[in-house]
């Protein structure tokens, strides 16, 4: 028998991560999930989420939600499906397994750029990337990601491993004709240069878009997609909103990056796919358009990138 997380009864899944109730500065985090927003009239998809990361401390006051509870809450407010994203081998395996059993989930698999130098130091990066290649061929795996470059958390000593890993992920995405989900932190120029040098996959998405109008122009010129997270609702994020206004709407998507980046007015509390309506309504207000019109456009964009959530059936009972 297996539980709702897809592991045998009685076993603790090794991929599940919990976030501390204390932030790095010593402040206490509010672990309670926000209330559900008003449901969308026209549904959308969450382009990027991490349902394996548990929030809450397991108490009755702050229960952690498993992935099916997250999906049920999302369905109730008009979020019809999610892309569940892996960041290492264990979470990529889990993502592929959950997508095979749950029709509201498609999977993305990858080694996160901050993981690549750690694997390289142990002589394990090549084997890990070979397994990502194998996972990319699995049913309902529709993207390679999140991959890219992160010069915020990894110093110069880890950049060669990040570049090697990123290049291999681009190759894997093109080999399997999958979308590529980009993680780009403090590395805009290098990410763009590598994509142009190697030739970007036909469907390339900058997840949690973090640039301004200049990067938006580059995306528009190359037909690359920008996915906006709760950060676009933050008061100090005017460059993001300027980029959103500038981008052609056929290149725009929406995501949570849950459990991180919770949109205003619940910044700092746990994020989840059911909170997408807050971000979407803020984006519509920024652009000056109707929420349902924007939702219809984003839903269409997302299906063009990943295909339909229903065109390849689940293959595992669960």
XYZ file of C-alpha atoms in Angstrom:
318
model
C 0.000 0.000 0.000
C 1.061 3.588 -0.622
C 0.021 6.821 1.007
C -1.120 10.016 -0.756
C 2.496 11.024 -1.278
C 3.165 7.905 -3.362
C 5.425 6.072 -0.898
C 4.866 2.792 0.966
C 2.882 3.066 4.200
C 5.069 3.726 7.204
C 8.032 5.088 5.240
C 9.080 8.719 5.415
C 9.682 9.972 1.851
C 13.259 11.185 1.688
C 12.463 13.874 -0.873
C 10.038 15.767 1.388
C 11.508 18.940 2.841
C 10.133 21.079 5.647
C 10.732 24.773 6.120
C 11.653 26.080 9.538
C 9.296 28.269 11.553
C 12.267 30.598 12.128
C 13.733 32.766 9.375
C 17.474 33.313 8.944
C 17.286 36.595 10.858
C 15.697 34.894 13.859
C 12.167 36.118 13.136
C 9.290 33.700 13.527
C 7.386 32.797 10.357
C 3.617 32.588 10.255
C 3.077 28.964 9.224
C -0.668 29.216 8.660
C -1.992 28.994 5.111
C -3.937 32.076 3.944
C -7.678 31.848 3.262
C -8.837 30.886 -0.213
C -9.370 33.807 -2.617
C -12.435 34.337 -4.758
C -12.456 31.739 -7.513
C -11.484 32.663 -11.052
C -14.211 32.572 -13.694
C -11.743 31.402 -16.354
C -9.253 28.825 -15.028
C -5.459 28.921 -15.345
C -2.461 26.689 -14.611
C 0.374 27.088 -12.122
C 3.502 27.061 -14.307
C 5.910 26.184 -11.482
C 5.374 24.742 -8.012
C 7.139 22.537 -5.443
C 4.479 20.463 -3.722
C 7.089 18.262 -2.053
C 8.153 21.121 0.239
C 5.985 20.929 3.326
C 5.058 23.995 5.310
C 3.444 23.890 8.722
C 4.843 22.175 11.785
C 2.494 19.197 11.785
C 0.316 20.542 14.574
C -3.451 20.944 14.380
C -2.923 24.708 14.202
C -0.359 24.529 11.389
C -0.917 21.295 9.441
C 1.264 20.561 6.432
C -0.732 19.869 3.269
C 0.042 16.919 1.052
C -0.049 17.338 -2.701
C -3.645 16.191 -3.133
C -4.899 18.697 -0.581
C -3.010 21.406 -2.462
C -4.564 20.321 -5.756
C -8.079 20.146 -4.307
C -7.779 23.674 -2.939
C -6.416 24.860 -6.276
C -9.257 23.238 -8.211
C -11.814 24.966 -6.025
C -10.580 28.449 -7.064
C -10.035 27.848 -10.780
C -6.447 26.575 -10.929
C -6.971 23.499 -13.078
C -3.448 22.046 -13.038
C 0.182 22.533 -12.039
C 3.680 21.853 -13.297
C 5.447 20.092 -10.414
C 9.146 20.881 -10.620
C 12.112 18.799 -9.512
C 15.386 20.278 -8.291
C 17.451 17.131 -7.683
C 17.188 13.418 -8.440
C 14.811 12.585 -5.598
C 12.381 15.403 -6.247
C 12.577 14.813 -10.004
C 11.726 11.139 -9.520
C 8.850 12.099 -7.244
C 7.565 14.689 -9.688
C 7.553 12.164 -12.537
C 5.842 9.553 -10.352
C 3.123 11.952 -9.164
C 2.421 13.154 -12.703
C 1.953 9.527 -13.745
C -0.813 9.065 -11.163
C -2.466 12.493 -10.899
C -4.228 14.089 -13.909
C -3.854 17.614 -12.517
C -0.045 17.365 -12.521
C 2.580 17.517 -15.238
C 6.239 17.192 -14.276
C 9.516 18.995 -14.867
C 12.805 17.273 -14.007
C 16.268 18.724 -13.483
C 19.284 19.331 -11.308
C 18.994 22.837 -9.830
C 21.971 25.082 -10.627
C 22.902 25.270 -6.958
C 22.955 21.466 -6.761
C 25.251 21.050 -9.763
C 28.521 22.182 -8.060
C 27.817 19.903 -5.087
C 27.343 16.890 -7.352
C 30.395 17.839 -9.419
C 32.547 17.991 -6.286
C 31.524 14.398 -5.501
C 32.076 13.224 -9.069
C 28.346 12.514 -9.447
C 27.133 15.217 -11.834
C 27.413 13.235 -15.090
C 25.511 10.241 -13.695
C 22.828 12.536 -12.262
C 22.354 14.228 -15.616
C 22.110 10.834 -17.311
C 19.229 9.974 -14.988
C 17.518 13.302 -15.730
C 17.753 12.320 -19.404
C 16.002 9.029 -18.593
C 13.316 10.724 -16.500
C 12.668 13.208 -19.313
C 11.368 10.327 -21.434
C 8.751 9.351 -18.844
C 5.019 9.841 -19.523
C 3.644 13.247 -18.502
C 7.107 14.755 -18.014
C 6.732 17.847 -20.177
C 9.648 20.064 -19.157
C 13.301 20.065 -18.209
C 13.826 22.364 -15.288
C 14.461 24.120 -13.218
C 17.877 24.633 -14.684
C 19.961 27.675 -15.449
C 22.438 29.803 -13.530
C 22.440 31.199 -10.002
C 25.296 33.549 -9.170
C 23.590 34.690 -5.962
C 24.088 31.524 -3.921
C 26.988 29.934 -5.821
C 30.317 31.683 -6.113
C 32.824 31.748 -8.943
C 34.234 28.345 -7.942
C 30.936 26.666 -8.845
C 30.195 28.402 -12.120
C 31.871 25.891 -14.425
C 29.695 23.100 -12.999
C 26.591 25.259 -13.381
C 27.436 26.050 -16.983
C 28.119 22.395 -17.791
C 24.863 21.317 -16.150
C 22.831 24.032 -17.868
C 24.214 23.116 -21.287
C 23.359 19.444 -20.760
C 19.807 20.320 -19.689
C 19.357 22.363 -22.880
C 20.531 19.332 -24.864
C 18.106 17.021 -23.008
C 15.150 19.354 -23.567
C 15.841 19.500 -27.302
C 16.424 15.743 -27.524
C 12.979 14.999 -26.032
C 11.223 18.059 -27.515
C 10.320 19.334 -24.054
C 9.956 22.830 -22.684
C 12.890 24.304 -20.759
C 12.260 26.037 -17.412
C 14.988 28.559 -16.613
C 16.178 29.496 -13.125
C 17.988 32.820 -13.522
C 19.279 34.633 -10.458
C 21.848 37.410 -10.781
C 22.897 35.871 -14.106
C 20.727 37.421 -16.836
C 23.515 38.084 -19.334
C 25.151 34.678 -18.953
C 21.845 32.821 -19.238
C 20.918 34.693 -22.410
C 24.400 34.250 -23.911
C 24.350 30.501 -23.346
C 20.850 30.099 -24.771
C 21.850 32.018 -27.883
C 25.111 30.101 -28.228
C 23.539 26.648 -27.878
C 20.211 27.408 -29.496
C 17.332 27.546 -27.054
C 14.618 24.867 -27.111
C 11.513 25.860 -29.044
C 9.617 26.469 -25.794
C 11.812 28.244 -23.253
C 10.340 29.712 -20.056
C 12.023 32.085 -17.615
C 10.414 30.879 -14.407
C 9.851 33.504 -11.704
C 10.885 36.210 -14.161
C 13.202 38.567 -12.289
C 14.345 41.033 -14.922
C 13.127 44.407 -16.078
C 12.191 45.897 -19.438
C 15.621 45.180 -20.967
C 15.381 41.433 -20.349
C 11.725 41.512 -21.406
C 12.840 42.924 -24.758
C 15.277 40.040 -25.233
C 12.567 37.504 -24.431
C 10.149 39.135 -26.838
C 12.760 39.187 -29.602
C 13.480 35.464 -29.176
C 9.970 34.225 -28.446
C 10.857 33.105 -24.917
C 8.194 33.059 -22.205
C 8.140 34.926 -18.894
C 6.320 33.398 -15.937
C 5.422 35.788 -13.136
C 5.237 34.772 -9.481
C 3.942 36.576 -6.389
C 6.928 38.924 -6.569
C 5.077 40.938 -9.235
C 2.644 42.016 -6.475
C 5.375 43.340 -4.147
C 5.575 47.118 -3.640
C 9.292 47.223 -4.498
C 8.863 45.293 -7.776
C 8.079 48.096 -10.224
C 10.665 46.843 -12.783
C 8.793 43.529 -12.908
C 5.514 45.329 -13.573
C 7.169 47.474 -16.237
C 8.431 44.295 -17.914
C 4.957 42.732 -17.714
C 3.402 45.721 -19.452
C 6.057 45.574 -22.169
C 5.861 41.833 -22.920
C 3.540 40.505 -25.638
C 0.703 38.761 -23.843
C 1.217 35.552 -25.802
C 4.535 35.134 -23.944
C 3.175 35.560 -20.393
C 2.418 32.877 -17.800
C 1.745 32.777 -14.046
C 3.145 30.638 -11.241
C 3.531 30.322 -7.496
C 7.020 28.846 -6.955
C 5.225 27.543 -3.858
C 5.822 27.468 -0.997
C 7.886 30.594 -1.652
C 7.043 34.089 -2.922
C 3.525 34.331 -1.545
C 1.680 37.251 -3.164
C 0.530 40.372 -1.400
C -1.342 40.636 0.989
C 0.016 37.375 2.473
C 3.729 37.815 1.824
C 5.790 35.686 4.215
C 3.118 33.040 4.813
C 3.115 29.662 3.007
C 2.360 29.859 -0.686
C 0.307 27.293 -2.601
C -1.289 26.925 -6.050
C -4.704 28.002 -4.733
C -3.288 31.513 -4.202
C -2.657 32.053 -7.941
C -5.809 34.250 -8.264
C -4.128 36.975 -6.183
C -1.173 37.156 -8.565
C -3.329 36.935 -11.665
C -5.638 39.753 -10.537
C -2.625 41.953 -9.748
C -1.182 41.233 -13.208
C -4.484 42.124 -14.894
C -4.619 45.407 -12.974
C -1.028 46.205 -13.985
C -1.730 45.563 -17.651
C -5.139 47.246 -17.504
C -7.133 44.309 -18.791
C -10.006 42.087 -17.716
C -9.019 39.235 -15.377
C -10.892 36.618 -17.389
C -9.335 37.778 -20.663
C -5.859 37.521 -19.166
C -6.668 34.114 -17.657
C -7.823 32.817 -21.045
C -4.633 34.064 -22.707
C -2.379 32.570 -20.021
C -4.212 29.257 -20.086
C -3.743 29.078 -23.844
C -0.055 30.034 -23.547
C 0.549 27.359 -20.927
C -1.047 24.617 -23.009
C 1.012 25.675 -26.029
C 4.170 25.225 -23.965
C 3.358 21.964 -22.171
C 0.475 20.450 -24.101
C -2.849 19.522 -22.571
C -3.019 18.051 -19.086
C -5.460 15.486 -20.489
C -3.943 14.433 -23.817
C -1.764 11.752 -22.207
C -3.605 9.716 -19.550
C -2.249 8.870 -16.125
C -0.719 5.414 -16.114
C -0.633 4.515 -12.407
C -3.460 4.052 -9.944
C -3.029 6.227 -6.918
